[in-house]
XYZ file of C-alpha atoms in Angstrom:
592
model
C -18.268 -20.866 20.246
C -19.566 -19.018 17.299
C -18.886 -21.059 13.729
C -16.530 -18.841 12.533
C -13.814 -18.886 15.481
C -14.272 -22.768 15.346
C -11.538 -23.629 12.542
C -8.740 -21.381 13.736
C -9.267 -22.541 17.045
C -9.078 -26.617 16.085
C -5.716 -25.419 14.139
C -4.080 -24.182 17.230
C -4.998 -26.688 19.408
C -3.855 -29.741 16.672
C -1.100 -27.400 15.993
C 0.265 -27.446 19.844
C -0.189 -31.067 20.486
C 1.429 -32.611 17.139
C 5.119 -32.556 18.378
C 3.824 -34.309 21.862
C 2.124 -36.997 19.737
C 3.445 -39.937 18.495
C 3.201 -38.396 14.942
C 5.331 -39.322 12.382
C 8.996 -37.438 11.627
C 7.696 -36.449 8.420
C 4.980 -34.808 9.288
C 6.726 -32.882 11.610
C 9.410 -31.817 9.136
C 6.484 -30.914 6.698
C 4.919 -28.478 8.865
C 8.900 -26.794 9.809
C 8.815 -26.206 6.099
C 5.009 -25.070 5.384
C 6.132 -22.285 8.252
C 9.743 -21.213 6.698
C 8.044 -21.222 3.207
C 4.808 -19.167 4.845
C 7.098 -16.626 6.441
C 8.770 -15.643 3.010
C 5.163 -16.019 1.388
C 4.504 -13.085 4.596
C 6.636 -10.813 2.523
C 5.512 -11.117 -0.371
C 1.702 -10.410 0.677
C 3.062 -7.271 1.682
C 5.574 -6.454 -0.760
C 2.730 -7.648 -3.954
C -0.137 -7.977 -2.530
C -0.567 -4.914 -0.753
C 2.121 -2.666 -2.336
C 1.472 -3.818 -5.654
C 5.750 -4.148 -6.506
C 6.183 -7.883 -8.054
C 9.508 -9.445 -6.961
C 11.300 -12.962 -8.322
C 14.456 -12.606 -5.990
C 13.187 -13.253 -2.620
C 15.064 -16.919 -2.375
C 18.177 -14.845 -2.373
C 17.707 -13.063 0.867
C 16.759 -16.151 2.608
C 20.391 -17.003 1.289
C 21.805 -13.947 3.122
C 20.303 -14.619 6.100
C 20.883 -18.953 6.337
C 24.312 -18.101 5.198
C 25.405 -15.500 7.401
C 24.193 -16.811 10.651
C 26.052 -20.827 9.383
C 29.929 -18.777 8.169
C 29.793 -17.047 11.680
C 28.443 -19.834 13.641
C 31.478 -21.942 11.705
C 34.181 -19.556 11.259
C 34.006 -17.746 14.414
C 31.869 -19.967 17.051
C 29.588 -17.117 17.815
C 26.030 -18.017 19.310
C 23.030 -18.510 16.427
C 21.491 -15.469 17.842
C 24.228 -13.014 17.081
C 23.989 -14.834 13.420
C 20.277 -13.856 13.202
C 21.601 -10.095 14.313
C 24.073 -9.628 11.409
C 22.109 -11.453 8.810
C 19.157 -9.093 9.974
C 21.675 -6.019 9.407
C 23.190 -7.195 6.275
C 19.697 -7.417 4.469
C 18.529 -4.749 6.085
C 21.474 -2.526 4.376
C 21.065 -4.707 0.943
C 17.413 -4.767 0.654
C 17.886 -0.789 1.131
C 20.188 -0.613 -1.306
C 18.597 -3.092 -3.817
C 15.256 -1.464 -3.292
C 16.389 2.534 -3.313
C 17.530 0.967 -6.877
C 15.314 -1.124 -8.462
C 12.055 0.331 -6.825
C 12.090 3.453 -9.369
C 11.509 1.254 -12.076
C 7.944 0.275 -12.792
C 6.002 -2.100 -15.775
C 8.298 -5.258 -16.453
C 11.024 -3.328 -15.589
C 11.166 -4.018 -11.871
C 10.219 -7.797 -12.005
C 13.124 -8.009 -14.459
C 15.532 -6.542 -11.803
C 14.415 -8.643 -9.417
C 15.324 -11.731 -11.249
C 19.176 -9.965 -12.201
C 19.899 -9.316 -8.732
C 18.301 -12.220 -7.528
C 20.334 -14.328 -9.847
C 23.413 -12.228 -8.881
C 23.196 -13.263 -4.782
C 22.583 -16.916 -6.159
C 26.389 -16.931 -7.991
C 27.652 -15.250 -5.370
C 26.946 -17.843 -3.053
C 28.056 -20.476 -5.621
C 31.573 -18.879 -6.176
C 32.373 -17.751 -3.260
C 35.772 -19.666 -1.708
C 35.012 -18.691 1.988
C 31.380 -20.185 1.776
C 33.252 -23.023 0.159
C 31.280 -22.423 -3.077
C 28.657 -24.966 -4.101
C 29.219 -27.440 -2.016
C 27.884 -25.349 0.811
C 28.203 -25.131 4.654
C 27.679 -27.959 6.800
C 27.692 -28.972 10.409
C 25.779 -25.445 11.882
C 25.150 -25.709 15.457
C 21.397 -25.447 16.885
C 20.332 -22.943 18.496
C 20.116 -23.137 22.100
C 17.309 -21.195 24.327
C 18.112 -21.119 27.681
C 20.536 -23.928 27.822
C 18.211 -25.660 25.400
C 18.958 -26.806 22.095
C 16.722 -27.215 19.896
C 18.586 -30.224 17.634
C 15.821 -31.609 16.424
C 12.650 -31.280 14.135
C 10.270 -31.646 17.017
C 12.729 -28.870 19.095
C 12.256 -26.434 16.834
C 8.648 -27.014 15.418
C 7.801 -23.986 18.279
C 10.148 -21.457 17.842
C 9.273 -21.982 13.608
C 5.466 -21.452 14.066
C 5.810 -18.491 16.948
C 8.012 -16.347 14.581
C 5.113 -17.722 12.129
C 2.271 -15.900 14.318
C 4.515 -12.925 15.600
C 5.113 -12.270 11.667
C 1.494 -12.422 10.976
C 0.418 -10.419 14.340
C 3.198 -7.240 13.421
C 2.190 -7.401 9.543
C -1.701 -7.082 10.905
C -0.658 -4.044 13.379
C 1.524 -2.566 10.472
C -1.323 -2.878 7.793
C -3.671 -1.316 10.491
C -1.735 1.626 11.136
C -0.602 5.211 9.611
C 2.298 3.879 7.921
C 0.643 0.625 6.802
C -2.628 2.484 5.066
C 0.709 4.312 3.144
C 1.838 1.088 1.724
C -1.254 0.177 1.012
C -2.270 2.961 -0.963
C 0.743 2.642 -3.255
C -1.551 -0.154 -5.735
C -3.845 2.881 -5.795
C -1.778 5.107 -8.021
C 1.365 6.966 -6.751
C -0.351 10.569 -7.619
C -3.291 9.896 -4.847
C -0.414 8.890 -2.414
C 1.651 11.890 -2.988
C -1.392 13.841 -2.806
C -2.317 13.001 0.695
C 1.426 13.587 1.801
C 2.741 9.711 1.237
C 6.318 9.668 0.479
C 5.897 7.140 -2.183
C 9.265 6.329 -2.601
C 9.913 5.549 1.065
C 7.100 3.574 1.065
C 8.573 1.217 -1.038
C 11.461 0.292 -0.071
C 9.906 0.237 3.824
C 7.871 -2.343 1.776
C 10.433 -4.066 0.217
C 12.850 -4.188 3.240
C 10.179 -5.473 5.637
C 9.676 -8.373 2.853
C 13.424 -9.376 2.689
C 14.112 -9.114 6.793
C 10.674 -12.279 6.903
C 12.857 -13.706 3.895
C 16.270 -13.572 6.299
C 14.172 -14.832 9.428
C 13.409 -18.025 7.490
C 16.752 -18.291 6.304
C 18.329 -18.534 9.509
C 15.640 -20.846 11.083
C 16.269 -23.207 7.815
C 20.132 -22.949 8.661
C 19.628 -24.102 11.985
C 16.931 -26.779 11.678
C 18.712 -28.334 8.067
C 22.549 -27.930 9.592
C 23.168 -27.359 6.344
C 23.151 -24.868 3.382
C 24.259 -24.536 -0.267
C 23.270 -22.447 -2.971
C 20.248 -24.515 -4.329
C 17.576 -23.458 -2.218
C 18.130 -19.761 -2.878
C 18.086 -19.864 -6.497
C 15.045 -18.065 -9.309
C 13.043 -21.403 -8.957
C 12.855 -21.183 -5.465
C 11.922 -17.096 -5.763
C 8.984 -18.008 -8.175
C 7.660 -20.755 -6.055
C 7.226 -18.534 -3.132
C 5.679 -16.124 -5.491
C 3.146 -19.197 -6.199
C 2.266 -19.714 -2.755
C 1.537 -16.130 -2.397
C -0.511 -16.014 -5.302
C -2.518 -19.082 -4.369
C -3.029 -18.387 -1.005
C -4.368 -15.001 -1.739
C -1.634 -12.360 -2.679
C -3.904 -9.641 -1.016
C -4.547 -11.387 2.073
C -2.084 -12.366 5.557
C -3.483 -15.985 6.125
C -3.502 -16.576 2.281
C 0.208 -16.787 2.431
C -0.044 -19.414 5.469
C -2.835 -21.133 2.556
C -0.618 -21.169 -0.287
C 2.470 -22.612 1.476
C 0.687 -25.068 3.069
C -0.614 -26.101 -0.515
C 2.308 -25.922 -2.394
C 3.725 -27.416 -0.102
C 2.171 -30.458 0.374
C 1.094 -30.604 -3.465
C 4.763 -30.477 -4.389
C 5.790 -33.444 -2.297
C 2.634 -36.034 -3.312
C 3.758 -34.502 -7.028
C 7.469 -35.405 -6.642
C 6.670 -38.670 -5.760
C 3.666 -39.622 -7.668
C 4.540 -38.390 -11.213
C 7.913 -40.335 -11.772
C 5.944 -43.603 -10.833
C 3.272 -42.594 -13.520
C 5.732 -40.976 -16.111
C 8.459 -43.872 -15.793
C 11.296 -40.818 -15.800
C 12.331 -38.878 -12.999
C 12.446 -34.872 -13.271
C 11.134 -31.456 -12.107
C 7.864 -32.167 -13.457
C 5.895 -30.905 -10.590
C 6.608 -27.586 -12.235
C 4.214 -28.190 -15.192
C 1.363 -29.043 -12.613
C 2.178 -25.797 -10.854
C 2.020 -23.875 -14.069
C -1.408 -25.010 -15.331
C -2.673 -24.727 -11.694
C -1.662 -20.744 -11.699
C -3.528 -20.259 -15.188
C -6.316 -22.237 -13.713
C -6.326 -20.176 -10.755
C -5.931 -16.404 -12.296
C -8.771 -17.652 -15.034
C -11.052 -18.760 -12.230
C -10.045 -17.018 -8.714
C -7.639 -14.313 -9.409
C -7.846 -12.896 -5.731
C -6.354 -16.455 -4.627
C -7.681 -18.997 -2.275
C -8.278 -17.256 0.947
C -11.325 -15.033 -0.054
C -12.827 -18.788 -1.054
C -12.689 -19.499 2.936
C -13.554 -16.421 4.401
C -16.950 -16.726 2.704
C -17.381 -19.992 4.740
C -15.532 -18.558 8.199
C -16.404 -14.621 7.451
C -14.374 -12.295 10.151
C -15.879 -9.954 12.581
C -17.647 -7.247 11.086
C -16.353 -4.009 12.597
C -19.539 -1.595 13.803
C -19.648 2.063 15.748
C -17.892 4.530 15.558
C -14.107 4.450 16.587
C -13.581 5.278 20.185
C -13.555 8.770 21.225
C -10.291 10.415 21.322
C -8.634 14.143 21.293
C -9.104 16.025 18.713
C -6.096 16.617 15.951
C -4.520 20.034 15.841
C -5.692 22.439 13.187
C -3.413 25.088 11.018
C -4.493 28.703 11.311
C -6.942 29.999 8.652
C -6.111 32.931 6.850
C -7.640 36.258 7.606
C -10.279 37.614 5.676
C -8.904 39.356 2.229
C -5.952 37.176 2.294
C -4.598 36.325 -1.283
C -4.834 32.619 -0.422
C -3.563 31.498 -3.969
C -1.974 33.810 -6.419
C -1.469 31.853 -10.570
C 0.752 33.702 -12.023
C 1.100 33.243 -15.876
C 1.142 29.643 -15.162
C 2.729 27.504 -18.777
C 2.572 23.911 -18.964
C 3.785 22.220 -22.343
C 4.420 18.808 -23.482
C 6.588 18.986 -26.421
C 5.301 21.224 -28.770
C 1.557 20.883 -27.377
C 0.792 23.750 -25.377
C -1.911 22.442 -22.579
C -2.121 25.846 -20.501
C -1.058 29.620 -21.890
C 0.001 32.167 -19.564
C -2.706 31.748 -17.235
C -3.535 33.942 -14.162
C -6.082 34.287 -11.379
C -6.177 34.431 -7.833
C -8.026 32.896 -4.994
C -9.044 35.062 -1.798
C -9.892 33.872 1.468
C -13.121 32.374 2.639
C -14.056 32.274 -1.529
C -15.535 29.843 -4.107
C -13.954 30.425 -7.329
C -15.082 28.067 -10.744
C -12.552 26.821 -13.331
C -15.015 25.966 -15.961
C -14.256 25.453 -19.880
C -15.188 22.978 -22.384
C -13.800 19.579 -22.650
C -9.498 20.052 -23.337
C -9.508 23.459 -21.806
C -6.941 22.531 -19.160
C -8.632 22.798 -16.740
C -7.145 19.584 -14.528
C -3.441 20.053 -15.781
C -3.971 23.247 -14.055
C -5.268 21.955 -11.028
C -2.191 19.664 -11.430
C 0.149 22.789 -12.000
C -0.955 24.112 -8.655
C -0.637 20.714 -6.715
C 2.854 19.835 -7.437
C 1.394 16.884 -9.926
C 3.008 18.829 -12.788
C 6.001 21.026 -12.727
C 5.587 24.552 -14.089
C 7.077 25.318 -17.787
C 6.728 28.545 -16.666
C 5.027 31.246 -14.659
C 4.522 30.754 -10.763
C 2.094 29.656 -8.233
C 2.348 31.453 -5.056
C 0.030 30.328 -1.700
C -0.237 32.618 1.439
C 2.705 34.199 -0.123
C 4.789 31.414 -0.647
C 6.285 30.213 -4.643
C 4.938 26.480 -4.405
C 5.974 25.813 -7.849
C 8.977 23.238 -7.570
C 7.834 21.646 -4.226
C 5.985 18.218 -4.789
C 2.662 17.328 -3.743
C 2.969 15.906 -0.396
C 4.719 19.005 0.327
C 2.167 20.847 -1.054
C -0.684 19.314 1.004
C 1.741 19.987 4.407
C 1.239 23.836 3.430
C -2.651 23.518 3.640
C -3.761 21.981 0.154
C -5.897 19.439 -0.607
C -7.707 17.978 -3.850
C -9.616 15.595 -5.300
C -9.198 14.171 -8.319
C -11.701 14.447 -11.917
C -11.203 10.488 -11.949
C -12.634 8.884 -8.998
C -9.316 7.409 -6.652
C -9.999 5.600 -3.780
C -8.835 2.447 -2.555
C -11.613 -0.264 -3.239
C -10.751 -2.825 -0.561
C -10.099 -0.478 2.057
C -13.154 0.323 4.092
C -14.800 3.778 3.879
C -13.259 4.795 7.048
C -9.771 3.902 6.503
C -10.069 6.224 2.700
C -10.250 9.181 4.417
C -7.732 8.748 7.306
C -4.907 8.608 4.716
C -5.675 11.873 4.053
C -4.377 12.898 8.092
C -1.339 11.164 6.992
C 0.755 14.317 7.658
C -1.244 14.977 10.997
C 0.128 11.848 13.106
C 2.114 12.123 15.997
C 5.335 10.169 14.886
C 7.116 11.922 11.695
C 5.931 10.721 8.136
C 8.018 8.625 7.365
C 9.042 6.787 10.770
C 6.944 4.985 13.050
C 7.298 1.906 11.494
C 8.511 -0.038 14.558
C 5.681 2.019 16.960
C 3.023 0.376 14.434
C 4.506 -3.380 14.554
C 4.415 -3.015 18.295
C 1.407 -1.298 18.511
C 2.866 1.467 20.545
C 0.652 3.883 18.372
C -2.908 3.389 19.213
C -3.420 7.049 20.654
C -2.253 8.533 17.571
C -4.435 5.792 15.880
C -7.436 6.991 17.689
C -6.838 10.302 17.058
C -6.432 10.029 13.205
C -9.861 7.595 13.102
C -11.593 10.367 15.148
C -10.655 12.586 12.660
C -12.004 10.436 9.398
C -15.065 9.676 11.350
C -15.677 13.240 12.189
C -15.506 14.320 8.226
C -17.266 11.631 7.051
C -19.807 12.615 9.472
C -19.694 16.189 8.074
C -20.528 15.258 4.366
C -23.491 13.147 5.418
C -21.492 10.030 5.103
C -21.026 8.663 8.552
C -23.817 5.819 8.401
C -21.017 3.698 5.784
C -17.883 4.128 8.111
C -17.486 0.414 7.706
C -18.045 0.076 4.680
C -15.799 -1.521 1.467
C -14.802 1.889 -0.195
C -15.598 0.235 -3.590
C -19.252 -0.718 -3.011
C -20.293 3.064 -2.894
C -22.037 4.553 -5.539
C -19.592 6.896 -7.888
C -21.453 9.601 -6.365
C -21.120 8.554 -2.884
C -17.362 8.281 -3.886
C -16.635 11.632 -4.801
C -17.997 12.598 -1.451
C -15.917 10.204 0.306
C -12.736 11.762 -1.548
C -14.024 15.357 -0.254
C -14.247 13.857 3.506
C -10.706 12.647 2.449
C -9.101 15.819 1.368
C -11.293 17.667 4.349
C -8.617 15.330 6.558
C -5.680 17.312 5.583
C -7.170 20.364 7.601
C -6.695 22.076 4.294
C -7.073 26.218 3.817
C -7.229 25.534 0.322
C -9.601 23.133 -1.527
C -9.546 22.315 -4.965
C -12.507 20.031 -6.540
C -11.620 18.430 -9.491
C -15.628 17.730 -10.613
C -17.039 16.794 -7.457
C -20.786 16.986 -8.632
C -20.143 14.364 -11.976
C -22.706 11.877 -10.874
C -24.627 13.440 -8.305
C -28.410 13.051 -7.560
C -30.377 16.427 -7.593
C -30.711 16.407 -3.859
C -27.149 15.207 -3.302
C -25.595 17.990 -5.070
C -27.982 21.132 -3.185
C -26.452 18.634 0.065
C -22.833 19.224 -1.252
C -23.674 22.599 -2.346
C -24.706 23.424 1.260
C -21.838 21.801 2.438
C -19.515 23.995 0.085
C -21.376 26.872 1.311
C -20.997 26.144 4.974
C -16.872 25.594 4.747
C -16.903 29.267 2.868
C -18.298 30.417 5.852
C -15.750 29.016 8.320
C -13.372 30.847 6.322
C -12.081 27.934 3.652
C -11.224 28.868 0.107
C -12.415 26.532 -2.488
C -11.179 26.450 -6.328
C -13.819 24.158 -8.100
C -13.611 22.517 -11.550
C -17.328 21.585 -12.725
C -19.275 21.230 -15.952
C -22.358 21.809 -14.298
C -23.264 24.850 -14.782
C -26.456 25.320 -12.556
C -24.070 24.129 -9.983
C -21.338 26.634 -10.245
C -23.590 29.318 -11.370
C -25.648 28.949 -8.104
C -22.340 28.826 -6.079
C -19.424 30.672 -7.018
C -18.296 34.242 -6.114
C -16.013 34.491 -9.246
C -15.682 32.282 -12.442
C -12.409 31.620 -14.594
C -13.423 30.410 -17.865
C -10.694 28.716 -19.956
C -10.734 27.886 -23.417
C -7.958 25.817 -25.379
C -5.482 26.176 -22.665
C -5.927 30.255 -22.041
C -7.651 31.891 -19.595
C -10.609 34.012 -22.006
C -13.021 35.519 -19.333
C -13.452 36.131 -15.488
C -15.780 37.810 -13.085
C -18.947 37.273 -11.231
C -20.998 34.293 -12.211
C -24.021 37.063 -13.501
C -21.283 38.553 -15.691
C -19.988 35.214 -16.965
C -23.131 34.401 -18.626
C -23.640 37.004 -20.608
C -19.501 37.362 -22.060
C -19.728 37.031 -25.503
C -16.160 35.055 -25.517
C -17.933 32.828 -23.121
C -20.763 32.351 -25.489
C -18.667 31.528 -28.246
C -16.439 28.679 -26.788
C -19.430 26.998 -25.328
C -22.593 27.763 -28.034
C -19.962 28.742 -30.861
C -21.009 31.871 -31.726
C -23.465 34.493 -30.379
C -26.294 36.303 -32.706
């Protein structure tokens, strides 16, 4: 057995014997607790660690769902599992709420909210006459599988640990998936996402929802295994402690959050017991060692624990190609002589700062035009204007026809546009491959913004294969297809920009814009992008390209549009650009 499946396969096998060994009652209760802390940590690797949204108010909704399946077990004698159903349904419907909310704040904002309305559920549940306030619930049945109840520690130390490993298996299927490489690219900026086609938004609170329903499956499995609930263990102290298990464990990372509640975990109980004995007082002072162990850790290992023990148990490395699979369907290109873009006296102004002036050109099919200018020209807020980054202050920006000016970006993109951006975005962890199949985000077989359940399940692998196919078959294209594999951020910026081209190449765009794709390009990799430019004008694509090179764009462009302090001062052939004495004067400042 090779070294690294050697640990997780001694875990299991301890893992599936303890119960049938004489081992103590304690330990037993430990490890029920390490797995209904580990399944809120779950959420929060997803919800912070992935999505990048920070919550404190996660100990509530393991509230909603430990209280709702103990009043309806108590008040109304109905079976555990139809508990687990409504407490599913009323987080569900709160965490939509909540999130649809709270998620459109961003900076401290939304951390801040999170504690509010987490301390909000926790009063609730205090003053509340029907949950017979802080003295809590007591006397919850167990729940029974097939005739079985599970009364005991030992009963339920297997049904704790499978929902455990199902949580981790559907997070891994999620995170591998169309919708998952959304979420993920969320940490990456919002304006990438939305540029590929990612409702944002949605994203989020799929995110956030996902986070709460683990929260509301450990509720109700603590419900059931203490009898018991009150307020106390769904309070802000409880939210930021799973927060600290996440953290330690490795916020980015699944298994980190099975890591940092088995820590904290254990930690926390030697702490509680050992530091009254040494301190000669009782109190919460377990806290303070938890405190200075999180600046410890963010000073010395800010990605967590987890990375730590994948160095000495490294995963598989994935090779090859992905598997052969049908091709995607392709939108129509537009005949030759179509106006592909039309600007139209485009305005953009910020205040009294006027960034572009009335500006106008057009872009035909199966063309390379340049935007060119000196530094401040506005050159990218236009590209922005015409990708739905920016809203028009006025003017229009018609394509194939169309007025494009109010739609957003992912909208945008589903017309046939595709960008990249002057600033290199790309999502560092995420390997090569998995970059540019975001950008086929609007070319999978469920809708956008579904599919969610098809990817836990994985129900989706054709449309999986497909969408790999795809980013395999563009990275191939640019001359890229060697570093499929490959951790986006070890690239060289140059090899980047190329990898955002393969990436906007997966939107089967008509239109390509190119916000300074040859900024830090060898000499022989930019006549290799040049010739691929070259060969995409000839299979009909139009290209509108910002670039400061000017051998580049000289050598390449049908048609320049030179810009100068927000207004458009010159266009025409590149032959003709060079000699304009406007030209001359914005980039030499003046002409003999």
């Amino acid at each position: 057995m090779k070294r690294r499946h050697l640990l997780p396969a001694a875990l299991l096998v301890l893992g599936l014997l303890l119960p049938l060994l004489p081992t103590p009652e304690y330990w037993i209760s430990l490890l029920n607790y390490i797995g209904l802390y580990a399944l809120v940590a779950l959420g929060l690797v997803l919800l912070t660690g992935v999505a990048g949204l920070t919550s404190f108010g996660q100990a509530a909704f393991v509230g909603l769902g430990a209280y709702s399946t103990a009043y309806l077990s108590l008040t109304y004698g109905l079976s555990p599992w139809l508990g687990l159903a409504a407490g599913l349904a009323l987080t569900l419907a709160s965490a939509w709420l909540i999130g649809a909310v709270t998620l459109r704040m961003s900076g401290h904002y939304l951390p801040l909210a999170t504690i509010a309305w987490g301390i909000s559920l926790y009063f609730l549940f205090g003053n509340l006459e029907m949950l017979n306030k802080y003295d809590g619930l007591s006397g919850i049945p167990p729940i029974s599988i097939a005739g079985f109840e599970l009364a005991s520690g030992r009963s339920i130390y297997y049904l704790i640990w499978f929902v455990v490993l199902a949580s981790v298996l559907a997070l891994h299927n999620l995170l591998d998936s169309r919708p998952g490489r959304a979420i993920r690219a969320l940490k990456g900026g919002g304006m990438m996402a939305e540029a590929m086609g990612v409702d944002t938004r949605h994203a989020k609170v799929v995110a956030f929802v996902m986070s709460a329903l683990l929260a509301c499956l450990s509720g109700w499995l603590y419900a059931h295994f203490q009898r018991t609930v009150n307020p106390s263990p769904f309070g802000l102290n409880y939210g930021i402690e799973y927060l600290f298990m996440a953290v330690i464990g490795g916020v980015g990372h699944i298994w980190g959050a099975l890591l940092g509640a088995a820590l904290l975990t254990v930690l926390k109980d030697v702490l509680q017991g050992l530091l009254p004995r040494l301190l000669g007082s009782s109190g919460n002072y377990e806290l303070i060692v938890f405190g200075a162990l999180m600046v410890a850790l963010l000073q010395y290992a800010p990605n967590g624990l987890w990375p730590w023990v994948r160095r000495v148990f490294p995963p598989p490395a994935r090779r090859g190609p992905p598997p052969e699979a049908e091709p995607l369907r392709t939108g129509g290109k537009p005949a030759a002589g179509e106006k592909v873009l039309e600007v139209k006296a485009a305005r953009k102004q910020f205040g009294g700062l006027v960034a572009v002036n009335d500006v106008s050109f057009e872009v035909g099919a199966g063309e390379i035009v340049g935007l060119i200018g000196p530094n401040g020209a506005g050159k990218s807020t236009t590209f922005n204007l015409v990708t739905g980054v920016l809203p028009l202050s006025a003017g229009d920006v018609r394509y194939r026809g169309e007025s494009i000016a109010r739609l957003p970006s992912r909208e945008i993109v589903l017309r046939g546009i595709a960008r990249t951006f002057q600033h290199v975005q790309l999502l560092p962890a995420m390997s090569v491959l998995e970059n540019v199949a975001l950008g086929a985000h609007l070319r999978g077989e469920y809708h956008p913004r579904g599919g969610i359940l098809a990817s836990v399940l994985r129900l989706n692998r054709r449309e999986e294969a497909r969408l790999l196919h795809e980013a395999a078959r563009q990275l191939h294209r640019v001359g890229l297809g060697e570093f499929l594999h490959v951790e986006a951020g070890s690239l060289a910026l140059g090899q980047q920009r190329i990898v955002e081209i393969a990436r906007a190449l997966c939107c089967d765009p008509a239109l390509l814009l190119l916000d300074e794709p040859a900024a830090g390009l060898r000499l022989q990799e930019k006549q290799a992008l040049a010739g691929l430019l070259r060969q995409l004008r000839a299979d009909g694509m139009s290209i509108l390209i910002v670039e400061h090179d000017m051998d580049f764009v000289m050598n390449l462009t049908d048609r320049l549009v030179v810009m100068e302090f927000g207004t458009r001062i010159a266009e025409g052939r590149p032959e003709a650009i060079q000699k304009d004495p406007a030209v001359l004067e914005a980039y030499l400042g003046g002409v003999d």
